[in-house]
mmCIF file of C-alpha atoms in Angstrom:
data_model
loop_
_atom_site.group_PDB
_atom_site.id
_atom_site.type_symbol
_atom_site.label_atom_id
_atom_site.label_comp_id
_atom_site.label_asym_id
_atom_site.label_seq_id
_atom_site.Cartn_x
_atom_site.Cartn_y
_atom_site.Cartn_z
ATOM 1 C CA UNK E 1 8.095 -24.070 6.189
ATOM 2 C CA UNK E 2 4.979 -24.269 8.152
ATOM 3 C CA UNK E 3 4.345 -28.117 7.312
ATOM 4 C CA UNK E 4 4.234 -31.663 9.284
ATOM 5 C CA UNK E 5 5.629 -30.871 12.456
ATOM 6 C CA UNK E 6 5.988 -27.349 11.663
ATOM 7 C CA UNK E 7 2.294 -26.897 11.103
ATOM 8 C CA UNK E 8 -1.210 -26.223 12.195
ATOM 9 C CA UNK E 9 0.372 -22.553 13.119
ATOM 10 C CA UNK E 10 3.528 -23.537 15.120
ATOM 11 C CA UNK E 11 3.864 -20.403 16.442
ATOM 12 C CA UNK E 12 0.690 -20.804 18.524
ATOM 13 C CA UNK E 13 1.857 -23.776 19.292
ATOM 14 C CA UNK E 14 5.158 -22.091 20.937
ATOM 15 C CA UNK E 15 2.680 -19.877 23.087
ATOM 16 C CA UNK E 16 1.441 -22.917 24.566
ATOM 17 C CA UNK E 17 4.864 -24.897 25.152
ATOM 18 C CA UNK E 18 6.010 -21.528 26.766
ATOM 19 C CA UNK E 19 3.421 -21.310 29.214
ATOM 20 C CA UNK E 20 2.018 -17.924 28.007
ATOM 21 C CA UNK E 21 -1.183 -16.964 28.919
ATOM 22 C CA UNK E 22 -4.215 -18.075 26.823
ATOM 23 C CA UNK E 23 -5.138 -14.411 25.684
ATOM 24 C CA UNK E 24 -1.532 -13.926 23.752
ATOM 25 C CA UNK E 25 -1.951 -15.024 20.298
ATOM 26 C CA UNK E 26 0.454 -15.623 17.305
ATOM 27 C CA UNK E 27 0.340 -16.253 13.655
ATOM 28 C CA UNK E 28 2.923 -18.179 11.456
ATOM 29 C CA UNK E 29 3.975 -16.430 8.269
ATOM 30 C CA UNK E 30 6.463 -17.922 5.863
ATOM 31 C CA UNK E 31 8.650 -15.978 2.965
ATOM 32 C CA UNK E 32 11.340 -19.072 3.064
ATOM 33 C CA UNK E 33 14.554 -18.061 3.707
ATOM 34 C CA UNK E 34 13.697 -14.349 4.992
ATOM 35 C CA UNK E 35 10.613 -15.570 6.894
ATOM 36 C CA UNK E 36 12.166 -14.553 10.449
ATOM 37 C CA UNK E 37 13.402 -11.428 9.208
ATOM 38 C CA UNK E 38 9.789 -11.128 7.476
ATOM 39 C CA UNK E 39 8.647 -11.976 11.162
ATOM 40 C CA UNK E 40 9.994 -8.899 12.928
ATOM 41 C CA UNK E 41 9.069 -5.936 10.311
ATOM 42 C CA UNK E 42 5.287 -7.498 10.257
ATOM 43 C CA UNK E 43 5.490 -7.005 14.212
ATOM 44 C CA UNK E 44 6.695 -3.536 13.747
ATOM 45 C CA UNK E 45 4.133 -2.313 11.563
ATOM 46 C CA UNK E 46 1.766 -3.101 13.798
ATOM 47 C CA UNK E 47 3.318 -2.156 16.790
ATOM 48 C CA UNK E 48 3.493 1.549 14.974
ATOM 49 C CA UNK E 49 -0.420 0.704 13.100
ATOM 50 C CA UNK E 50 -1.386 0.474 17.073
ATOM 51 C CA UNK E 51 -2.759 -2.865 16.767
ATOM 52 C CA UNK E 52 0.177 -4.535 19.028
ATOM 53 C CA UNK E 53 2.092 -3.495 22.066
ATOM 54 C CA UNK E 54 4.665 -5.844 23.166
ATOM 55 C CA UNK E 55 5.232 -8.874 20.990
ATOM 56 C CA UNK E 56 8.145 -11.234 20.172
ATOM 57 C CA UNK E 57 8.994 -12.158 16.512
ATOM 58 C CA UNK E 58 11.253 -14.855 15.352
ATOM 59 C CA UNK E 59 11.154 -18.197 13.303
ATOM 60 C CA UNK E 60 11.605 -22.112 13.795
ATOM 61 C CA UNK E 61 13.397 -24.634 11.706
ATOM 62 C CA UNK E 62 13.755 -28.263 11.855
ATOM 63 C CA UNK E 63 15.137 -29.504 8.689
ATOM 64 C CA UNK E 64 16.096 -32.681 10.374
ATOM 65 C CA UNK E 65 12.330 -33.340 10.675
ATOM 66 C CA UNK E 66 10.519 -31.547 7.095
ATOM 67 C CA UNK E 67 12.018 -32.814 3.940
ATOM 68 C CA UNK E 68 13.131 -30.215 1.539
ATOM 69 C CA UNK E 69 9.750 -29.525 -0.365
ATOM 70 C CA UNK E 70 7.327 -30.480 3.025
ATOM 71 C CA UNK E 71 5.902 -33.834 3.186
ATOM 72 C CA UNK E 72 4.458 -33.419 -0.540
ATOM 73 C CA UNK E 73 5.206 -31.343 -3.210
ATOM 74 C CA UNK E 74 2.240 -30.698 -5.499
ATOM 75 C CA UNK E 75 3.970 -28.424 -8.761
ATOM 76 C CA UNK E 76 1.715 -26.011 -10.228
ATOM 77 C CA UNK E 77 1.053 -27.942 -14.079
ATOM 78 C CA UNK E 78 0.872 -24.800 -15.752
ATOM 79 C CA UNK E 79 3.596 -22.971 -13.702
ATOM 80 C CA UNK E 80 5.517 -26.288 -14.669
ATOM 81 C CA UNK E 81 4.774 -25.651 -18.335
ATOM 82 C CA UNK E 82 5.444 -21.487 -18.365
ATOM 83 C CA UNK E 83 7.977 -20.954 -15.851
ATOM 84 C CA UNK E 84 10.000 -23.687 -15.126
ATOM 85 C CA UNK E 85 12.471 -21.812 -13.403
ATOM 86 C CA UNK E 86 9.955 -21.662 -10.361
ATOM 87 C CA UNK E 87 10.920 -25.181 -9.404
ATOM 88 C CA UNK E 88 14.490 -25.387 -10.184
ATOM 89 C CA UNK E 89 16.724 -26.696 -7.021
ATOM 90 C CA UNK E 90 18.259 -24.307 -4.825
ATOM 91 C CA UNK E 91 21.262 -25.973 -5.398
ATOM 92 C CA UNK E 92 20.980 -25.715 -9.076
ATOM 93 C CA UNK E 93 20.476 -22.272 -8.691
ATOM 94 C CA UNK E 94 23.676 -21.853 -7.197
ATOM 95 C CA UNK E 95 25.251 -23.481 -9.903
ATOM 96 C CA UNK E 96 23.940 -21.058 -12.366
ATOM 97 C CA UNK E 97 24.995 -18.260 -10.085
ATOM 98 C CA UNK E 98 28.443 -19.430 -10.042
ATOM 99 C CA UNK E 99 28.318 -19.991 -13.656
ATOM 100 C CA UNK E 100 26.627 -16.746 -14.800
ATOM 101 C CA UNK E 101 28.618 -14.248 -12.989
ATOM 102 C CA UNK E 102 32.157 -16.712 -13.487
ATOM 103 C CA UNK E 103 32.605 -17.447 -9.132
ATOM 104 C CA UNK E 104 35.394 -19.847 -9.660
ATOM 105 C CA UNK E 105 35.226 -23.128 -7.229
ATOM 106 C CA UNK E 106 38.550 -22.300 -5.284
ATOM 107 C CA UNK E 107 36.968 -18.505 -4.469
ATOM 108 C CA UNK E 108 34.055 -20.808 -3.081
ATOM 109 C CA UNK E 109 36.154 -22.982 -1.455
ATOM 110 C CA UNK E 110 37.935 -20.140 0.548
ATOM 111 C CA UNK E 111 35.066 -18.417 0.992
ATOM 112 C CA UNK E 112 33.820 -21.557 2.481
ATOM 113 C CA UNK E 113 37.057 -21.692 4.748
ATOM 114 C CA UNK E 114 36.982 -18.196 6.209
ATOM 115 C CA UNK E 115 33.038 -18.903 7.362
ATOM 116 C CA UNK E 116 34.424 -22.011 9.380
ATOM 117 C CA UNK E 117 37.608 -20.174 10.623
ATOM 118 C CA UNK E 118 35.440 -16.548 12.003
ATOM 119 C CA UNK E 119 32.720 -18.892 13.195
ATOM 120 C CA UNK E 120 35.762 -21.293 15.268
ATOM 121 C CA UNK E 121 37.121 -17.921 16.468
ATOM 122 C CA UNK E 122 34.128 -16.277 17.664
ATOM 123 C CA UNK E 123 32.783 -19.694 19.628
ATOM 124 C CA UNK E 124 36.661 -19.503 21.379
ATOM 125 C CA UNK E 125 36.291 -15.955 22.094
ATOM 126 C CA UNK E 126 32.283 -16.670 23.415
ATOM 127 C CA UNK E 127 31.009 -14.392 21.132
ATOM 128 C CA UNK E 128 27.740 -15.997 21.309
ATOM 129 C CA UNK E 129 27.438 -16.658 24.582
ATOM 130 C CA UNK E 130 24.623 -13.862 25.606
ATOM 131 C CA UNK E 131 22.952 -15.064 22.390
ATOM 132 C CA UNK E 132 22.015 -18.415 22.476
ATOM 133 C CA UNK E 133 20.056 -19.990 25.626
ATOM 134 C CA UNK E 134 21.643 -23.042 26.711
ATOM 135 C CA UNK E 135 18.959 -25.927 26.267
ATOM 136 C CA UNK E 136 18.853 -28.996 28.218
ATOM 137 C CA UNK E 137 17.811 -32.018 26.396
ATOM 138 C CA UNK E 138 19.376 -35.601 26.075
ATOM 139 C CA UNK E 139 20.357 -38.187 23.291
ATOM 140 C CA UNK E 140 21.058 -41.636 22.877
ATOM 141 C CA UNK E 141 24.789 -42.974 23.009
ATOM 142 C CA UNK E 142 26.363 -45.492 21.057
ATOM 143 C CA UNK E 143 25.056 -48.258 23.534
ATOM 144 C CA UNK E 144 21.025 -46.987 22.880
ATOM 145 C CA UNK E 145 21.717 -45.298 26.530
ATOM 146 C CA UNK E 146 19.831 -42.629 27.366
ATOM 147 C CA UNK E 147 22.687 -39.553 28.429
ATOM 148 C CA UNK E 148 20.997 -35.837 29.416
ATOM 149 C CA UNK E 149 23.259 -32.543 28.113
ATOM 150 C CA UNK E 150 23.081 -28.495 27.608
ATOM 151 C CA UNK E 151 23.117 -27.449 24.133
ATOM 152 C CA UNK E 152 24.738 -24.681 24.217
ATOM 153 C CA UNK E 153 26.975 -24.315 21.108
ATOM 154 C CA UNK E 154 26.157 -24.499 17.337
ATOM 155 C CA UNK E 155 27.531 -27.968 16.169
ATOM 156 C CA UNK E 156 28.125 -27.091 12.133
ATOM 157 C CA UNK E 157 31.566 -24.851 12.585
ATOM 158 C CA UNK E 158 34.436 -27.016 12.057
ATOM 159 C CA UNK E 159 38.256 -26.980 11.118
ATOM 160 C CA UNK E 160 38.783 -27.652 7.683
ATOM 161 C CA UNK E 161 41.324 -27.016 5.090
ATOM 162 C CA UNK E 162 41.523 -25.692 1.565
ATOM 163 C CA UNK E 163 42.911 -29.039 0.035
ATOM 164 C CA UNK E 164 39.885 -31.017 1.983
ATOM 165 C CA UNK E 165 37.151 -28.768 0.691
ATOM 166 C CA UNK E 166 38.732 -28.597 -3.139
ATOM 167 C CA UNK E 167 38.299 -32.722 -2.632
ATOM 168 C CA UNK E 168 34.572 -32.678 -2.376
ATOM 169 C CA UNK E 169 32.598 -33.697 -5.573
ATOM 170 C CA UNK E 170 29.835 -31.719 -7.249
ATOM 171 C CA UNK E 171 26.697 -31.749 -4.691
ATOM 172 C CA UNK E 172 24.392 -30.539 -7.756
ATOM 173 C CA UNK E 173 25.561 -31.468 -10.676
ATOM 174 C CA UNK E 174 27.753 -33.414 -12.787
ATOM 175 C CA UNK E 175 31.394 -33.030 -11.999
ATOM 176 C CA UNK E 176 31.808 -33.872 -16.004
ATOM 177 C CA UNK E 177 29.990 -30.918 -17.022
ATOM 178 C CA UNK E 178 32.176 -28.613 -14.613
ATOM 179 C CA UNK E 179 29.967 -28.343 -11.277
ATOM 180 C CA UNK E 180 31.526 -26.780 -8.730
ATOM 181 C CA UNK E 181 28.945 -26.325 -5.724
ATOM 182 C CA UNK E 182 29.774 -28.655 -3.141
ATOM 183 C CA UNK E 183 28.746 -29.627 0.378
ATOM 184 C CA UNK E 184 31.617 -28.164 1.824
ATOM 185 C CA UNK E 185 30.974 -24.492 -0.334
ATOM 186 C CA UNK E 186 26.769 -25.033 0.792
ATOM 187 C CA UNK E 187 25.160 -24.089 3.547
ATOM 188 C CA UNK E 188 24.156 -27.266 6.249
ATOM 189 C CA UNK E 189 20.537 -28.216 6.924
ATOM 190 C CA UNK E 190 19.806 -27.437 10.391
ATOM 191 C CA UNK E 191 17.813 -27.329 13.150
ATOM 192 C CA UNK E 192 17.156 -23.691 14.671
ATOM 193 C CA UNK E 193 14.669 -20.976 16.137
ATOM 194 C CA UNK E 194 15.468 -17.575 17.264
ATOM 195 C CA UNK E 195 13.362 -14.944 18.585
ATOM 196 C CA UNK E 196 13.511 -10.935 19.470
ATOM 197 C CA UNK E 197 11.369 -9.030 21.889
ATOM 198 C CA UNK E 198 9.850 -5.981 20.122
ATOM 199 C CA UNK E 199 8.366 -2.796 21.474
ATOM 200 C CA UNK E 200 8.081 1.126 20.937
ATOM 201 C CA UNK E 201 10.821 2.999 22.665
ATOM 202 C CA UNK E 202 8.587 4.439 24.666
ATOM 203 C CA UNK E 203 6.931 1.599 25.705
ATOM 204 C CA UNK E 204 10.542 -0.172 26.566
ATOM 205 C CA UNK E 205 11.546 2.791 28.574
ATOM 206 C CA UNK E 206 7.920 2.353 31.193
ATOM 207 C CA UNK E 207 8.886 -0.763 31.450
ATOM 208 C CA UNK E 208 12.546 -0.021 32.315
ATOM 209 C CA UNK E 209 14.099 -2.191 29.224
ATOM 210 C CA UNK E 210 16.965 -0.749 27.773
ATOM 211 C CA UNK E 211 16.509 -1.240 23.875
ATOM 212 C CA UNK E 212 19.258 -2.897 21.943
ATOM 213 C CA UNK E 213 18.770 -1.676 18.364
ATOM 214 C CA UNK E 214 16.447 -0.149 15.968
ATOM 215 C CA UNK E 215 15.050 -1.584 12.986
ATOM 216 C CA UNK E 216 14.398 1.598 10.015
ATOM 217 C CA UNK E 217 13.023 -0.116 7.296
ATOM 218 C CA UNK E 218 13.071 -3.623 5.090
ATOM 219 C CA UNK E 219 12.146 -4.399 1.647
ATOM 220 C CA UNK E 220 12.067 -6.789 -0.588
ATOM 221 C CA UNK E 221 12.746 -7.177 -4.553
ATOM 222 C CA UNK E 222 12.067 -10.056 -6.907
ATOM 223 C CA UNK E 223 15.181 -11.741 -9.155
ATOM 224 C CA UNK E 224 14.981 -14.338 -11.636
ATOM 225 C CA UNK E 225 14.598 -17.855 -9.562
ATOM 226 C CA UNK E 226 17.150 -19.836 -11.883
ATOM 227 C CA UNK E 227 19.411 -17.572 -9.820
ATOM 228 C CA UNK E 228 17.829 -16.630 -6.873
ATOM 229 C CA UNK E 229 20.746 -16.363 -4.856
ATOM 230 C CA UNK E 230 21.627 -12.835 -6.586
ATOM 231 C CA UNK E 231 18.796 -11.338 -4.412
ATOM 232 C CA UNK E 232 20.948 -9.163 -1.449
ATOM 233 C CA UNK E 233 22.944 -7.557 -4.148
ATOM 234 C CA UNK E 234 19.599 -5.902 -5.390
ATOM 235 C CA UNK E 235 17.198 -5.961 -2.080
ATOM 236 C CA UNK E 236 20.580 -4.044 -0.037
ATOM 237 C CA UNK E 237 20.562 -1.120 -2.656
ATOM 238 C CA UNK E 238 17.041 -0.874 -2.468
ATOM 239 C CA UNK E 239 17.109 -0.836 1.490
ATOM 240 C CA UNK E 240 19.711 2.175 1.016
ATOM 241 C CA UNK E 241 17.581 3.989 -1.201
ATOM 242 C CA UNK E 242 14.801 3.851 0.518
ATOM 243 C CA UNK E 243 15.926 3.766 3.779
ATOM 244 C CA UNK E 244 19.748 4.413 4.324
ATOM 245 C CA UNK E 245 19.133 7.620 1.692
ATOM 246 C CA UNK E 246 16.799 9.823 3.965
ATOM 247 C CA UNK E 247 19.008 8.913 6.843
ATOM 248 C CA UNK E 248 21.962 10.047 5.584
ATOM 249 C CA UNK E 249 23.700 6.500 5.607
ATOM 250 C CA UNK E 250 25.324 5.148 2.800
ATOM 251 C CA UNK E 251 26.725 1.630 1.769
ATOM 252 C CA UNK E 252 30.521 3.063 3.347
ATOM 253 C CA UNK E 253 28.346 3.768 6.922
ATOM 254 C CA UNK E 254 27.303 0.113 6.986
ATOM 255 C CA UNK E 255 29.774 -1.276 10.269
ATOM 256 C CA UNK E 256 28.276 -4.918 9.878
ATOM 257 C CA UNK E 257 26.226 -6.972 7.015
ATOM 258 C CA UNK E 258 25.093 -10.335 7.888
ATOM 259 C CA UNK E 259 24.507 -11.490 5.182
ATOM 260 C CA UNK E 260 23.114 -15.682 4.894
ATOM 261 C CA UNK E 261 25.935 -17.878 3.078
ATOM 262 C CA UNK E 262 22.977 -20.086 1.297
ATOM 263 C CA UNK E 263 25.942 -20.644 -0.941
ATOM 264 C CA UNK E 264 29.890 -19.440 -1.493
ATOM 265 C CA UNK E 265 28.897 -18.501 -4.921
ATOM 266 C CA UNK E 266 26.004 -16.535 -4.420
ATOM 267 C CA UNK E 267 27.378 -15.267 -1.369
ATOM 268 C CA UNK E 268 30.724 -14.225 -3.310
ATOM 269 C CA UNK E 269 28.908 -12.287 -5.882
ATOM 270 C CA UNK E 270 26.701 -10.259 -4.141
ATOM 271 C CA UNK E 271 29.894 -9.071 -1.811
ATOM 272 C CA UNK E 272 31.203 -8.454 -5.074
ATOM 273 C CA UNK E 273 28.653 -6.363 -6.252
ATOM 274 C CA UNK E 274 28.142 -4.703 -3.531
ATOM 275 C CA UNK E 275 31.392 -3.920 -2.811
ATOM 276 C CA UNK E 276 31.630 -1.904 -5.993
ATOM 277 C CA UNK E 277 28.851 0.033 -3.979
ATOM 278 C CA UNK E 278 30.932 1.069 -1.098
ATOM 279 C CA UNK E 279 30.261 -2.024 1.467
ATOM 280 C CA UNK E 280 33.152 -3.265 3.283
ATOM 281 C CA UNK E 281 34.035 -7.017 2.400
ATOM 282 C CA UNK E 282 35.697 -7.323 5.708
ATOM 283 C CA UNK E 283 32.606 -6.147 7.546
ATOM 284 C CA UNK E 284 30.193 -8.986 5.913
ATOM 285 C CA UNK E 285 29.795 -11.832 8.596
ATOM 286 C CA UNK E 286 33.066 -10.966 10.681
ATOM 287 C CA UNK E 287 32.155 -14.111 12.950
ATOM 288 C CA UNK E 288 31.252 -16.604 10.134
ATOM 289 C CA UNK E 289 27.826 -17.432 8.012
ATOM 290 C CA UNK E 290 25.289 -20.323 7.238
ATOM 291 C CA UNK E 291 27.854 -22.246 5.589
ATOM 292 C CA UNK E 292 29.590 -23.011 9.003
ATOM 293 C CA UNK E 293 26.878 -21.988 11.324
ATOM 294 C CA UNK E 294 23.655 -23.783 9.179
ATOM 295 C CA UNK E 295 20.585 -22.325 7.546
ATOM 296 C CA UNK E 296 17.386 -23.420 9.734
ATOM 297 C CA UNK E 297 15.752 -22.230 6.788
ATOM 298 C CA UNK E 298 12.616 -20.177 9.179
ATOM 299 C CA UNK E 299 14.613 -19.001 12.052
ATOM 300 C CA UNK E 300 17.662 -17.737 9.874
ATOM 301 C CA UNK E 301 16.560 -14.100 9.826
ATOM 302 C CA UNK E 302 15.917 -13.789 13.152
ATOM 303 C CA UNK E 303 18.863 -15.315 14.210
ATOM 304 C CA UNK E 304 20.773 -12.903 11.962
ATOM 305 C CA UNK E 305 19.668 -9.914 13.442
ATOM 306 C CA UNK E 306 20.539 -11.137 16.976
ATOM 307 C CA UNK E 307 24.298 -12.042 15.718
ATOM 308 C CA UNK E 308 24.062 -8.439 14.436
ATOM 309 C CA UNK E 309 22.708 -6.495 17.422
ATOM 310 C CA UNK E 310 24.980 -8.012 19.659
ATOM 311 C CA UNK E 311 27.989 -7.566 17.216
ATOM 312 C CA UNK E 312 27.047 -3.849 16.964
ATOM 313 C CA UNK E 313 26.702 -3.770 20.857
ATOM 314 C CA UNK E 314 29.954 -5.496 21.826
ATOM 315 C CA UNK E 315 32.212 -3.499 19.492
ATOM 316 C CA UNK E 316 30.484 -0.239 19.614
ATOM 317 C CA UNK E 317 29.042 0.185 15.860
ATOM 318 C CA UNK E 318 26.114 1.647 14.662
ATOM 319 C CA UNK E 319 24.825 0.554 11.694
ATOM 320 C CA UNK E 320 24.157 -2.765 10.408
ATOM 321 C CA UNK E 321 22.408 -5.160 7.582
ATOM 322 C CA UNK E 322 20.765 -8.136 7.418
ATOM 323 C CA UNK E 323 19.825 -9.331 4.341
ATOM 324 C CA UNK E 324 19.655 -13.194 2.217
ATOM 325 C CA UNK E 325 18.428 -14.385 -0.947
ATOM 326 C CA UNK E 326 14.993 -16.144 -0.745
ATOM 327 C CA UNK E 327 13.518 -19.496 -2.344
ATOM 328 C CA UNK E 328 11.387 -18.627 -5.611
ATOM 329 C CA UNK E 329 13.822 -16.046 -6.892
ATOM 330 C CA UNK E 330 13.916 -13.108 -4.466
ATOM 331 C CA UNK E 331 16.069 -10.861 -1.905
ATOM 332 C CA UNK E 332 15.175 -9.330 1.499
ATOM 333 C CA UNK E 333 17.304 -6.605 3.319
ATOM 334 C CA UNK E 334 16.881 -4.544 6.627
ATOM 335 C CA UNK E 335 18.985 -1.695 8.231
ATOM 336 C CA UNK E 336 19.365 -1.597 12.143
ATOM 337 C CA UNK E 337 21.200 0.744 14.215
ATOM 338 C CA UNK E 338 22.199 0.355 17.720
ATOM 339 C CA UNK E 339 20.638 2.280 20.730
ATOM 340 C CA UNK E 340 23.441 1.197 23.259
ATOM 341 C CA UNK E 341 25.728 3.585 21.890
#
């Protein structure tokens, strides 16, 4: 959220810290959850509106730094009063989810499990190796000593078993009145930015870059917020309609859906839902989600559609989805298809 340290437009801010020239500007948007994802379609409007050329689209997160709600939460009174759902936890909201739609804690548990165990495998295998730009920065040891390292590998995956996760008490609610989202079945907060380099074909081609991937269309819908997480299994048939539909690509086309893990139970409906559709459970997040990579709430889109144009790259797929369920009850989707095919 663009707040404390994430403020007075950070993304100008990143122009500066970069070393760009003076003359390239930047704007910081924010749609919560989907704000990177958000980022990139706003770019490509107005790369095909004329009004930009060459421009780079992504989002920033440090959740280690910005409380959950900024540095001061001032509620709406009469919002309050009318809607209350508008300012109901995330975490509650999952809770409904899990209760509305009956997601039972052990599928959340091993859905938890399998997002730590594809996310383990891919980091052996180096999977992300070509996506994330090793970072060298330092922290303190045990002795207050200053000690200099790369980053170079997301910290949050992590072996775990079944028995530990089923262990963990209620995060949100009261284990008495039959809770079941945990930290273990929750997405981490996390630290994060990502970013994408956008252009016209055309204008990728004069400049001898070989394009990665396409992006046809996005959308967005609005859900109730008391379950906000139900979002993607309403903003992906949407996308299809609108997009997949005149394309000729259907739910059964789709190779890879990234689809964020703010929660198992959310996350485990929608798949359900849409799996009734035609999408492939096997082909959602084949190398693990936010619940063992992290959620840096304003980078996560971007960052999902680089894990998804390099997945579509590497294994030689064409069509892909990334979609998540956004704060304030609502859903945002996009369909990309690889160019390196």
């Amino acid at each position: 959220m663009p707040e404390g340290e994430q403020g007075m437009n950070v993304a100008r801010i990143a122009t500066f810290l970069a070393g760009f020239p003076e003359s390239v500007s930047a704007m910081t948007l924010n749609r919560f959850c989907s704000s990177g994802l958000q980022a990139i379609w706003h770019v490509c409007t107005n790369i095909l509106a004329g009004s930009l050329d060459v421009a780079i689209a992504g989002g920033t997160e440090s959740m280690s730094m910005i409380p959950m709600g900024g540095n001061k939460i001032v509620p709406n009174l009469r919002l309050a009063e009318e809607y209350p759902d508008a300012y109901v936890s995330m975490g509650q909201t999952a809770e409904n989810v899990a209760k509305r739609y009956e997601v039972t804690r052990e599928e959340q548990d091993r859905f938890a499990l399998l997002s730590h165990e594809r996310a383990l495998a891919a980091i052996e295998r180096g999977d992300f190796r070509h996506q994330i730009v090793p970072l060298k920065t330092f922290k303190y040891d045990g002795r207050g000593n200053r000690v200099e390292f790369t980053f170079d590998t997301d910290e949050g995956p992590r072996p775990s078993t079944l028995e530990a996760l089923s262990k963990l008490p209620p995060a949100f609610a009261n284990p008495a009145t039959g809770g079941t989202v945990t930290a273990g079945n929750s997405s981490q907060m996390s630290d994060g930015a990502a970013a994408l380099l956008l252009m016209e074909r055309k204008r990728a081609e004069e400049l001898g870059c070989r394009p990665l991937a396409k992006l046809h269309g996005f959308v967005t819908v609005g859900v109730d917020p008391a379950v906000m997480g139900i979002g993607p299994a309403l903003a992906i048939p949407k996308l299809m309609e609108r997009v997949g539909k005149p394309l000729g690509v259907s739910l059964e086309d789709i190779d890879c859906c990234e689809l964020n893990e703010a929660f198992a139970s959310q996350a485990v409906y929608c798949i359900r839902e849409l799996a009734k559709q035609g999408l492939d459970p096997k082909r959602v997040n084949p190398n693990g989600g936010a619940i063992a990579l992290g959620h840096p709430l304003g980078a996560t889109g971007a960052k999902l559609a680089t894990q998804l144009v390099y997945w579509l790259k590497e294994n030689k797929r064409r069509w892909g989805i990334v979609s998540m369920c956004v704060g304030g009850g609502m859903g945002a989707a996009g369909l990309f298809e690889n160019l390196t095919l």
